[in-house]
CSV table of C-alpha atoms in Angstrom, one decimal:
chain,number,residue,atom,x,y,z
L,1,THR,CA,20.0,-19.9,-31.3
L,2,ASP,CA,19.0,-22.8,-29.0
L,3,LEU,CA,22.7,-23.3,-28.1
L,4,MET,CA,23.1,-19.6,-27.4
L,5,LEU,CA,20.0,-19.6,-25.2
L,6,TYR,CA,21.1,-22.6,-23.2
L,7,SER,CA,24.6,-21.2,-22.8
L,8,VAL,CA,23.2,-17.9,-21.5
L,9,MET,CA,20.8,-19.7,-19.2
L,10,LEU,CA,23.8,-21.6,-17.7
L,11,PHE,CA,25.6,-18.3,-17.1
L,12,VAL,CA,22.5,-17.1,-15.3
L,13,GLN,CA,23.0,-19.9,-12.7
L,14,LEU,CA,26.8,-19.5,-12.6
L,15,THR,CA,26.7,-15.7,-11.9
L,16,LYS,CA,24.5,-15.9,-8.8
L,17,ARG,CA,27.6,-16.4,-6.6
L,18,SER,CA,30.5,-14.0,-6.1
L,19,ASN,CA,33.2,-16.7,-6.3
L,20,HIS,CA,31.7,-18.1,-9.6
L,21,ARG,CA,31.5,-14.5,-11.0
L,22,ALA,CA,35.2,-14.0,-10.1
L,23,ALA,CA,36.2,-17.2,-11.8
L,24,LEU,CA,34.2,-16.4,-14.9
L,25,GLU,CA,35.7,-12.9,-15.2
L,26,LYS,CA,39.1,-14.4,-15.5
L,27,TYR,CA,37.9,-15.7,-18.9
L,28,GLY,CA,36.6,-12.4,-20.0
L,29,VAL,CA,32.9,-13.2,-19.6
L,30,LEU,CA,31.9,-9.6,-18.8
L,31,GLN,CA,33.4,-8.3,-22.1
L,32,LEU,CA,31.9,-11.2,-23.9
L,33,CYS,CA,28.5,-10.3,-22.6
L,34,PHE,CA,29.0,-6.7,-23.7
L,35,GLU,CA,29.9,-7.8,-27.2
L,36,VAL,CA,26.9,-10.2,-27.5
L,37,LEU,CA,24.5,-7.5,-26.3
L,38,ASP,CA,25.9,-5.1,-28.8
L,39,ALA,CA,25.6,-7.8,-31.6
L,40,ILE,CA,22.0,-8.9,-30.9
L,41,HIS,CA,20.2,-6.0,-29.2
L,42,LYS,CA,18.5,-5.1,-32.5
L,43,GLN,CA,17.4,-8.7,-33.1
L,44,MET,CA,14.8,-8.8,-30.3
L,45,ASP,CA,12.0,-10.0,-32.5
L,46,HIS,CA,13.4,-13.5,-32.8
L,47,ARG,CA,16.0,-13.6,-30.0
L,48,TRP,CA,14.1,-12.0,-27.1
L,49,ARG,CA,14.6,-15.0,-24.8
L,50,VAL,CA,18.4,-14.8,-25.3
L,51,VAL,CA,18.3,-11.0,-24.7
L,52,ALA,CA,16.2,-11.4,-21.6
L,53,GLU,CA,18.5,-14.0,-20.1
L,54,LEU,CA,21.6,-12.0,-21.1
L,55,CYS,CA,20.3,-9.0,-19.2
L,56,VAL,CA,19.9,-11.2,-16.1
L,57,VAL,CA,23.5,-12.4,-16.5
L,58,LEU,CA,24.7,-8.7,-16.8
L,59,GLY,CA,22.6,-7.7,-13.8
L,60,GLN,CA,24.2,-10.3,-11.7
L,61,LEU,CA,27.7,-9.5,-12.9
L,62,PHE,CA,26.9,-5.9,-11.9
L,63,CYS,CA,26.6,-7.0,-8.3
L,64,ASP,CA,30.4,-6.5,-8.3
L,65,GLN,CA,31.6,-2.8,-8.3
L,66,GLU,CA,34.5,-3.5,-10.6
L,67,ALA,CA,32.0,-4.7,-13.3
L,68,VAL,CA,29.8,-1.6,-12.8
L,69,ALA,CA,32.8,0.7,-13.2
L,70,ILE,CA,33.6,-1.0,-16.6
L,71,ALA,CA,30.0,-0.7,-17.7
L,72,GLU,CA,29.8,3.0,-16.8
L,73,ARG,CA,32.5,3.7,-19.4
L,74,PRO,CA,30.9,5.1,-22.6
L,75,GLU,CA,32.9,2.8,-24.8
L,76,SER,CA,31.2,-0.2,-23.3
L,77,LYS,CA,27.9,0.9,-24.9
L,78,VAL,CA,26.0,-1.0,-22.3
L,79,THR,CA,23.6,1.8,-21.3
L,80,THR,CA,23.0,2.8,-24.9
L,81,ASN,CA,22.2,-0.8,-25.9
L,82,LEU,CA,19.9,-1.3,-22.9
L,83,LEU,CA,18.0,1.9,-23.7
L,84,SER,CA,17.7,0.8,-27.3
L,85,LEU,CA,16.2,-2.5,-26.1
L,86,LEU,CA,13.7,-0.7,-23.8
L,87,ASP,CA,12.7,1.7,-26.6
L,88,GLU,CA,11.9,-1.2,-28.9
L,89,ALA,CA,10.2,-3.3,-26.3
L,90,LEU,CA,8.0,-0.4,-25.2
L,91,GLY,CA,6.9,0.3,-28.7
L,92,SER,CA,7.4,2.9,-31.3
L,93,GLY,CA,3.9,4.4,-31.2
L,94,SER,CA,2.9,7.7,-29.7
L,95,LYS,CA,1.9,6.1,-26.4
L,96,ALA,CA,3.1,3.0,-24.6
L,97,GLY,CA,0.3,0.7,-23.4
L,98,ALA,CA,-0.1,-2.8,-22.1
L,99,LEU,CA,2.8,-5.0,-23.0
L,100,SER,CA,2.9,-8.4,-24.7
L,101,GLU,CA,4.4,-11.3,-22.8
L,102,SER,CA,7.8,-11.1,-24.6
L,103,SER,CA,8.0,-7.3,-24.3
L,104,SER,CA,7.1,-7.4,-20.6
L,105,LYS,CA,9.9,-9.9,-20.0
L,106,ILE,CA,12.4,-7.8,-21.9
L,107,VAL,CA,11.4,-4.6,-20.1
L,108,THR,CA,11.5,-6.3,-16.7
L,109,LYS,CA,15.0,-7.8,-17.2
L,110,VAL,CA,16.5,-4.6,-18.8
L,111,LEU,CA,15.2,-2.5,-15.9
L,112,PHE,CA,16.8,-5.0,-13.5
L,113,THR,CA,20.1,-4.5,-15.2
L,114,LEU,CA,19.9,-0.7,-15.5
L,115,GLN,CA,19.2,-0.5,-11.7
L,116,LYS,CA,22.6,-1.9,-11.0
L,117,ILE,CA,24.5,0.7,-13.0
L,118,CYS,CA,22.4,3.9,-12.6
L,119,GLY,CA,24.3,5.0,-9.5
L,120,GLY,CA,26.8,6.7,-11.8
L,121,GLU,CA,26.1,10.3,-12.9
L,122,GLY,CA,26.9,9.5,-16.6
L,123,VAL,CA,24.5,6.6,-16.7
L,124,ARG,CA,21.8,8.6,-15.0
L,125,ASN,CA,22.2,11.5,-17.4
L,126,GLU,CA,22.0,9.2,-20.4
L,127,VAL,CA,18.8,7.6,-19.1
L,128,GLY,CA,17.4,11.0,-18.2
L,129,ASP,CA,18.2,12.4,-21.7
L,130,SER,CA,16.6,9.5,-23.5
L,131,LYS,CA,12.8,9.1,-24.3
L,132,ILE,CA,12.6,6.1,-22.0
L,133,LEU,CA,11.4,8.0,-18.9
L,134,LYS,CA,8.3,9.3,-20.7
L,135,LYS,CA,7.5,5.8,-22.1
L,136,LEU,CA,7.9,4.2,-18.6
L,137,MET,CA,5.5,6.9,-17.2
L,138,GLU,CA,3.0,5.9,-19.9
L,139,LEU,CA,3.5,2.3,-18.8
L,140,LEU,CA,2.5,3.2,-15.3
L,141,GLU,CA,-0.6,4.9,-16.6
L,142,ASP,CA,-2.0,1.7,-18.1
L,143,LYS,CA,-4.0,-0.2,-15.5
L,144,GLU,CA,-3.4,-3.5,-17.2
L,145,ASN,CA,0.3,-3.3,-16.3
L,146,LEU,CA,-0.4,-2.6,-12.6
L,147,SER,CA,-1.1,-6.3,-12.0
L,148,ASN,CA,2.4,-7.3,-13.1
L,149,VAL,CA,4.3,-7.2,-9.8
L,150,GLU,CA,7.8,-7.8,-11.1
L,151,LEU,CA,7.4,-5.2,-13.9
L,152,MET,CA,6.0,-2.5,-11.6
L,153,ASN,CA,8.5,-3.2,-8.9
L,154,ASN,CA,11.4,-2.7,-11.4
L,155,VAL,CA,10.0,0.4,-13.0
L,156,LEU,CA,9.4,2.1,-9.6
L,157,HIS,CA,12.8,0.9,-8.3
L,158,LEU,CA,14.5,2.5,-11.3
L,159,PHE,CA,12.6,5.7,-10.8
L,160,ALA,CA,13.5,5.8,-7.1
L,161,LEU,CA,17.2,5.5,-8.0
L,162,LEU,CA,17.0,8.1,-10.7
L,163,SER,CA,14.9,10.6,-8.7
L,164,VAL,CA,17.8,11.3,-6.4
L,165,ALA,CA,19.3,13.4,-9.3
L,166,ARG,CA,17.7,16.8,-9.9
L,167,ASN,CA,17.5,16.5,-13.7
L,168,CYS,CA,15.8,13.0,-13.6
L,169,SER,CA,13.5,14.1,-10.8
L,170,ALA,CA,12.4,17.1,-12.8
L,171,LYS,CA,11.7,14.9,-15.9
L,172,ILE,CA,9.7,12.4,-13.9
L,173,GLN,CA,7.6,15.2,-12.6
L,174,GLN,CA,7.3,16.8,-16.1
L,175,PHE,CA,6.0,13.5,-17.6
L,176,GLY,CA,3.1,13.3,-15.2
L,177,TRP,CA,4.1,12.0,-11.8
L,178,GLY,CA,1.8,14.4,-10.1
L,179,ARG,CA,-1.3,13.0,-11.6
L,180,LEU,CA,-0.1,9.4,-11.1
L,181,TYR,CA,1.0,9.5,-7.5
L,182,ASP,CA,-2.4,9.2,-5.8
L,183,ALA,CA,-3.6,6.5,-8.3
L,184,LEU,CA,-0.4,4.5,-7.7
L,185,MET,CA,-0.6,4.8,-3.9
L,186,THR,CA,-4.2,3.6,-3.8
L,187,SER,CA,-3.7,0.8,-6.4
L,188,PRO,CA,-4.3,-2.8,-5.2
L,189,LEU,CA,-0.6,-3.5,-5.9
L,190,ALA,CA,0.6,-0.7,-3.6
L,191,LEU,CA,-2.0,-1.6,-0.9
L,192,SER,CA,-0.8,-5.2,-0.9
L,193,GLN,CA,2.9,-4.7,-1.3
L,194,ASP,CA,4.8,-2.7,1.2
L,195,VAL,CA,7.9,-2.4,-0.9
L,196,ILE,CA,5.9,-1.0,-3.8
L,197,ARG,CA,4.3,1.6,-1.6
L,198,GLU,CA,7.7,2.6,-0.1
L,199,ARG,CA,9.2,3.1,-3.5
L,200,ILE,CA,6.3,5.3,-4.7
L,201,GLN,CA,6.7,7.4,-1.6
L,202,ALA,CA,10.5,7.6,-2.0
L,203,ILE,CA,10.0,9.0,-5.5
L,204,GLN,CA,7.5,11.5,-4.3
L,205,ASN,CA,9.8,12.6,-1.5
L,206,ASN,CA,12.7,13.1,-3.8
L,207,ILE,CA,10.7,15.1,-6.2
L,208,LYS,CA,9.3,17.3,-3.4
L,209,SER,CA,12.8,17.8,-2.0
L,210,PHE,CA,14.0,19.4,-5.3
L,211,ALA,CA,10.9,21.5,-5.6
L,212,LYS,CA,11.7,23.4,-2.4
């Protein structure tokens, strides 16, 4: 496990630059990452650090449109496996709440990766049809999570990207966006972070545009 973790951490550094990503792809690194994710996504309890770092690698590989196009294919199972990771990290109870350190790390990194591929209609539909949107809304409702800048930024960024689609916008509204909007806009995080406030307003504007 240590060897796998250190290897994935090395790939995190190597995939930051486009020329390095191109060189790695010649050796099939993207497909390898897909296969590793598929193999270990249900072993989060004792491999969460590997999973978190692997998500960073994938997110950086998805800076290249060719990699995104491959990930959008259903046979890659990338979206399905990422949603499975989110579901487990957010808990199986009736209501998501404050997250543990490991779960917060996983959720943050998975959201980072999902953001890169949710421009495709197929991925957006799969995310919208899952139970993840409701759990993420519950995450926003817990005030303990609002102090986690990276986590909140990634949740809101994903919502902003998804809310451009009518079906996802409707579900975000259905799961309680109306009662959350004012609380989020007046939260210390939104008042101190322009990008957070802008994303909250973008989601609100998208929802309103479909309601007309």
